[in-house]
Tab-separated table of C-alpha atoms in Angstrom:
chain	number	residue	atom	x	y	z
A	5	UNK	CA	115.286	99.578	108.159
A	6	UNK	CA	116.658	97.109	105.173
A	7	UNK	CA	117.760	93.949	106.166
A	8	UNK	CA	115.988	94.163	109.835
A	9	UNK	CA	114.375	91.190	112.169
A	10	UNK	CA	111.489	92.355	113.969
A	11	UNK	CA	108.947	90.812	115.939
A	12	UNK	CA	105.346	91.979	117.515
A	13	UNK	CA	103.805	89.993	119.544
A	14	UNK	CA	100.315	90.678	121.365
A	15	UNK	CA	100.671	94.173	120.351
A	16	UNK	CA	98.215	97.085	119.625
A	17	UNK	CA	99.376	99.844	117.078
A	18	UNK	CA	96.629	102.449	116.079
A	19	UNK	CA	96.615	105.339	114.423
A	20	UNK	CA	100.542	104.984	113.414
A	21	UNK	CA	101.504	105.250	109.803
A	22	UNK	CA	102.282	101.638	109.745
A	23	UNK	CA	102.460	98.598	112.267
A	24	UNK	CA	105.276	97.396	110.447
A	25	UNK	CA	107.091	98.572	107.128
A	26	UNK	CA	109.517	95.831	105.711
A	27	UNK	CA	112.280	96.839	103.274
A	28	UNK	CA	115.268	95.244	101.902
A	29	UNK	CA	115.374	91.417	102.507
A	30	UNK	CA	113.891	92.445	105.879
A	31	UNK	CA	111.629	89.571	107.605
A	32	UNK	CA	108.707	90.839	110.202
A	33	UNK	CA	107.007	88.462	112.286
A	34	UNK	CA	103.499	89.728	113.881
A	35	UNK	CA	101.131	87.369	116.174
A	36	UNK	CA	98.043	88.106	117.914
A	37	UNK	CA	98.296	92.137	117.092
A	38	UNK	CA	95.607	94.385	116.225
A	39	UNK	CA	96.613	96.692	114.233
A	40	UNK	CA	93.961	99.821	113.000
A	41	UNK	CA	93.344	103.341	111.344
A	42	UNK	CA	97.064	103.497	110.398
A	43	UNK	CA	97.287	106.221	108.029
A	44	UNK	CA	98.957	104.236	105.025
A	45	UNK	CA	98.551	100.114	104.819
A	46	UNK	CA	98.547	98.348	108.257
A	47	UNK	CA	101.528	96.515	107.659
A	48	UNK	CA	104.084	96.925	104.572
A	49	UNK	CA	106.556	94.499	103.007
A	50	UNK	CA	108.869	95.780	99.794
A	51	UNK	CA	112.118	94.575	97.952
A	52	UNK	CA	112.437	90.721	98.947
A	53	UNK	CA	111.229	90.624	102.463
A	54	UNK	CA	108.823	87.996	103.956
A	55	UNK	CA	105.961	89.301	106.317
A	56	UNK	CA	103.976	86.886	108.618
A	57	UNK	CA	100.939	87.754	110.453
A	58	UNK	CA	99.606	85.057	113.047
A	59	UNK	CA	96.412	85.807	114.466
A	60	UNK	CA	96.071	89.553	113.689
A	61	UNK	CA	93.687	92.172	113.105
A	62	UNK	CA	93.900	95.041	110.602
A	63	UNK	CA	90.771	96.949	110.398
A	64	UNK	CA	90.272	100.547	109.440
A	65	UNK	CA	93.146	101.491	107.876
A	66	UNK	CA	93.585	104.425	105.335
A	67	UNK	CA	94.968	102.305	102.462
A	68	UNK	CA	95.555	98.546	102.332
A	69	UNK	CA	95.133	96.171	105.658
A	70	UNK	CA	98.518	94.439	103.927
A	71	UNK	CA	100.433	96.336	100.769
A	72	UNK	CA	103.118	94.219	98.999
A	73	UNK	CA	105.223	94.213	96.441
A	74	UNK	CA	109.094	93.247	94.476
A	75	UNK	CA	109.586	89.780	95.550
A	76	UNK	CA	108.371	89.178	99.044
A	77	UNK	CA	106.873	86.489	100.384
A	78	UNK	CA	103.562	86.720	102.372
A	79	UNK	CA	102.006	84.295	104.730
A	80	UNK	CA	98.606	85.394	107.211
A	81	UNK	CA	97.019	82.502	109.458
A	82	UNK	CA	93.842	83.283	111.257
A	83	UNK	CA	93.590	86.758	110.283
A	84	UNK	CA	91.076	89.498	109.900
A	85	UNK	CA	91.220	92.135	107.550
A	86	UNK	CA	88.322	94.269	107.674
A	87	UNK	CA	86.769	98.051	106.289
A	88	UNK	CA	90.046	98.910	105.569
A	89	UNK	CA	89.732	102.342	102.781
A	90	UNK	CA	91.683	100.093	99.813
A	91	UNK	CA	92.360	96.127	99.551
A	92	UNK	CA	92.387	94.045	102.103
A	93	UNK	CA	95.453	92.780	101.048
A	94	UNK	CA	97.317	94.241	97.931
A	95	UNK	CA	99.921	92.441	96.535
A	96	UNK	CA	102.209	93.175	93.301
A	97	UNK	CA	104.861	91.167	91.956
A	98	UNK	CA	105.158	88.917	95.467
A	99	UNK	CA	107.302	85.384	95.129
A	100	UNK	CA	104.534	84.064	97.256
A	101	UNK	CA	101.336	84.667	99.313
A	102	UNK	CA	99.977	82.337	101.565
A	103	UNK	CA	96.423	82.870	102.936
A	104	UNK	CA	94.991	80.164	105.284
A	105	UNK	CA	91.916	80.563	107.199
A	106	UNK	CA	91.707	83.845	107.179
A	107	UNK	CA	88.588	86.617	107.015
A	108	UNK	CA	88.607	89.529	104.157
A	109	UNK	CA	85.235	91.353	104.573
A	110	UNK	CA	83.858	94.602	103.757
A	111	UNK	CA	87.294	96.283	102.502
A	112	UNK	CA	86.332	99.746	100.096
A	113	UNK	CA	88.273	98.514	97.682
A	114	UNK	CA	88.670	94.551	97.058
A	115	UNK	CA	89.301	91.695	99.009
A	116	UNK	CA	92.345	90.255	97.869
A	117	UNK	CA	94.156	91.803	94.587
A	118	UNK	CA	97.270	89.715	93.417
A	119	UNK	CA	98.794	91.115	90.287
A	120	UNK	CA	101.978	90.416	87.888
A	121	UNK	CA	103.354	88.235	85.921
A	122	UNK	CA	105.664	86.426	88.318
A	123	UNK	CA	103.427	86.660	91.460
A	124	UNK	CA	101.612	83.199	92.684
A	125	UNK	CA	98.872	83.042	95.605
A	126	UNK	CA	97.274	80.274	97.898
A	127	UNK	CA	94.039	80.560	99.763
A	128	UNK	CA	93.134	77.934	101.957
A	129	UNK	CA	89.752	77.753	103.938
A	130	UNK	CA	89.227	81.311	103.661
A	131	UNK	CA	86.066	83.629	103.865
A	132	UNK	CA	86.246	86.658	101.772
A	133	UNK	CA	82.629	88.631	101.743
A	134	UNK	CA	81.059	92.101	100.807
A	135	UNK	CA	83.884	94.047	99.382
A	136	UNK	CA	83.374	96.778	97.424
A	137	UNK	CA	85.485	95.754	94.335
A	138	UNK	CA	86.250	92.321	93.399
A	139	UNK	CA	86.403	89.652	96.699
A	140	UNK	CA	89.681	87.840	94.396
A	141	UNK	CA	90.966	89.690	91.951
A	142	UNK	CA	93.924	88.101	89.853
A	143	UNK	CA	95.669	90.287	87.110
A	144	UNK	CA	98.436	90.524	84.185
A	145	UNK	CA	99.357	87.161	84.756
A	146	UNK	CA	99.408	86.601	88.583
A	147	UNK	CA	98.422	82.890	89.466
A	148	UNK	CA	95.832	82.461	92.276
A	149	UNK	CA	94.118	79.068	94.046
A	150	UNK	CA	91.307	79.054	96.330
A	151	UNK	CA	91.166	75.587	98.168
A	152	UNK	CA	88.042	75.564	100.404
A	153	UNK	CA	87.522	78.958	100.262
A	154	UNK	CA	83.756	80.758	100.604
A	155	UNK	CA	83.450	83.732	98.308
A	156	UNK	CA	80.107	86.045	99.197
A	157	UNK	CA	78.685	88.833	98.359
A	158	UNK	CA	81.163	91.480	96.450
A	159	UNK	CA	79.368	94.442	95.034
A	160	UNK	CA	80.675	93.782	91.804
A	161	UNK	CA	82.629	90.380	90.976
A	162	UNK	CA	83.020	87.242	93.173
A	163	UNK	CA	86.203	86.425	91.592
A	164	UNK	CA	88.368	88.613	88.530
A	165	UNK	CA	90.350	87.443	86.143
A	166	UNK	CA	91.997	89.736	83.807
A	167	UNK	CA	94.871	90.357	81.438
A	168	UNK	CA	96.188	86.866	81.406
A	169	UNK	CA	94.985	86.405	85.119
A	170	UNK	CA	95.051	82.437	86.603
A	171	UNK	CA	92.012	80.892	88.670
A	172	UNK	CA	92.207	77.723	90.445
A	173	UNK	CA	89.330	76.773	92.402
A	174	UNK	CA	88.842	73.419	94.508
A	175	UNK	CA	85.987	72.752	96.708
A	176	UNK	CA	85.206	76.270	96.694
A	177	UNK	CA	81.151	78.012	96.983
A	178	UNK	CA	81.191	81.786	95.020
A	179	UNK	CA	77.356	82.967	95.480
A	180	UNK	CA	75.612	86.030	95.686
A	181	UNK	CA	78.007	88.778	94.828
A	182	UNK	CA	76.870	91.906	92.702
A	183	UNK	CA	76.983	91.175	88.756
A	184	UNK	CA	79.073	88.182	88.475
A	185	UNK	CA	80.403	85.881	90.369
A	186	UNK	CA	83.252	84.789	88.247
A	187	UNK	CA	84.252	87.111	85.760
A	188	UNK	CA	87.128	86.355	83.263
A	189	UNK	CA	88.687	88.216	80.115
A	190	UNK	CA	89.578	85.967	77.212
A	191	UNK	CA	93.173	85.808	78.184
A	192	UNK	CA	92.218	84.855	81.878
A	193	UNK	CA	92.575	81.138	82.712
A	194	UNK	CA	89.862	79.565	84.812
A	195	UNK	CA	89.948	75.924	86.468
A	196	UNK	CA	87.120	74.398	89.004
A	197	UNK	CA	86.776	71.506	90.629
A	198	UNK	CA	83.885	70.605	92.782
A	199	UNK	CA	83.028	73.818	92.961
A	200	UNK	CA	79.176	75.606	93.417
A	201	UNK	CA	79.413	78.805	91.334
A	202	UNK	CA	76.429	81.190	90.703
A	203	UNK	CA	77.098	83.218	87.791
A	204	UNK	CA	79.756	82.859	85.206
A	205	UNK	CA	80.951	85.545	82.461
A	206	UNK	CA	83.328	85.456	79.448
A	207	UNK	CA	83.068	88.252	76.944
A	208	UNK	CA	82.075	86.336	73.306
A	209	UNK	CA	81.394	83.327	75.130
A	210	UNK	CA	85.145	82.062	75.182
């Protein structure tokens, strides 16, 4: 429903087509939920609403653990987002997304994809491991920071920069994933800071 207030709290929701589906300046408020094997994202924010999760659990779930996009703002704390069939979280276009200490492991698709020219991320003590696709993918212009953040282990890139894509990394460690562990197109902007990076790749050696 547009424009709608809802909360969950301690809840379980399997199998549903989504824990929670956010449209129209709507604001949804989940804590200490487990949410799994819904048969679209776990939970779904459009159109200018905000979507909190507090201590949740998406696992399983046929596309995205979160899908995002138009505007809304985004905020997990001490989440898990795990083997979900797409992204762990998927966000297009968002105002904001706030990610503090939260887990993003073994997703099908990618860890965390943040894409758009207008859309700006923060990652805070984070440990995002062993997804298929990129563990941090930022693209056509979206602007992501990692602060403390462990990246591990991603069958193809640690982190992704592409089509004008924005890294900021502080204090971060990016090992061990598949064949790079930063990888950035010319028109991607990358900044680290005490930082311990594996591999590094920029076509032509920009």
């Amino acid at each position: 429903t547009k424009g709608a207030y809802v909360e969950l709290r301690r809840c379980v929701c399997r199998g549903v087509r989504s824990a929670v589906f956010a449209d129209g300046r709507s604001k949804a408020i989940l804590e200490d939920c487990a949410i799994s094997r819904c048969t679209k994202a776990g939970a779904v924010a459009l159109n200018a609403s905000h979507l909190s999760l507090l201590r949740c659990q998406v696992f399983a779930c046929r596309k995205s653990g979160v899908f995002t996009s138009a505007s809304c703002s985004i905020r997990l704390s001490a989440c898990s987002l795990e083997h979900n069939h797409r992204n762990g979280i998927e966000a297009f276009d968002v105002a904001s997304l706030w990610v503090e200490n939260s887990r993003v492991h073994q997703n099908r698709g990618g860890g965390i994809l943040l894409s758009g020219a207008y859309a700006s991320g923060k990652l805070v003590g984070c440990s995002l491991a062993a997804n298929r696709l990129a563990n941090v993918a930022a693209l056509l212009g979206a602007g992501l920071s990692l602060d403390k953040c462990v990246v591990l282990g991603g069958r193809t890139s640690g982190l992704l920069g592409k089509g004008s894509g924005r890294l900021t990394l502080n204090d971060c460690r990016v090992r061990g994933n598949g064949l790079w562990d930063i990888e950035v197109d010319a028109s991607a902007d990358l900044s680290l800071t005490d930082c311990q990076v594996g591999s590094y790749h920029r076509p032509h050696g920009d």
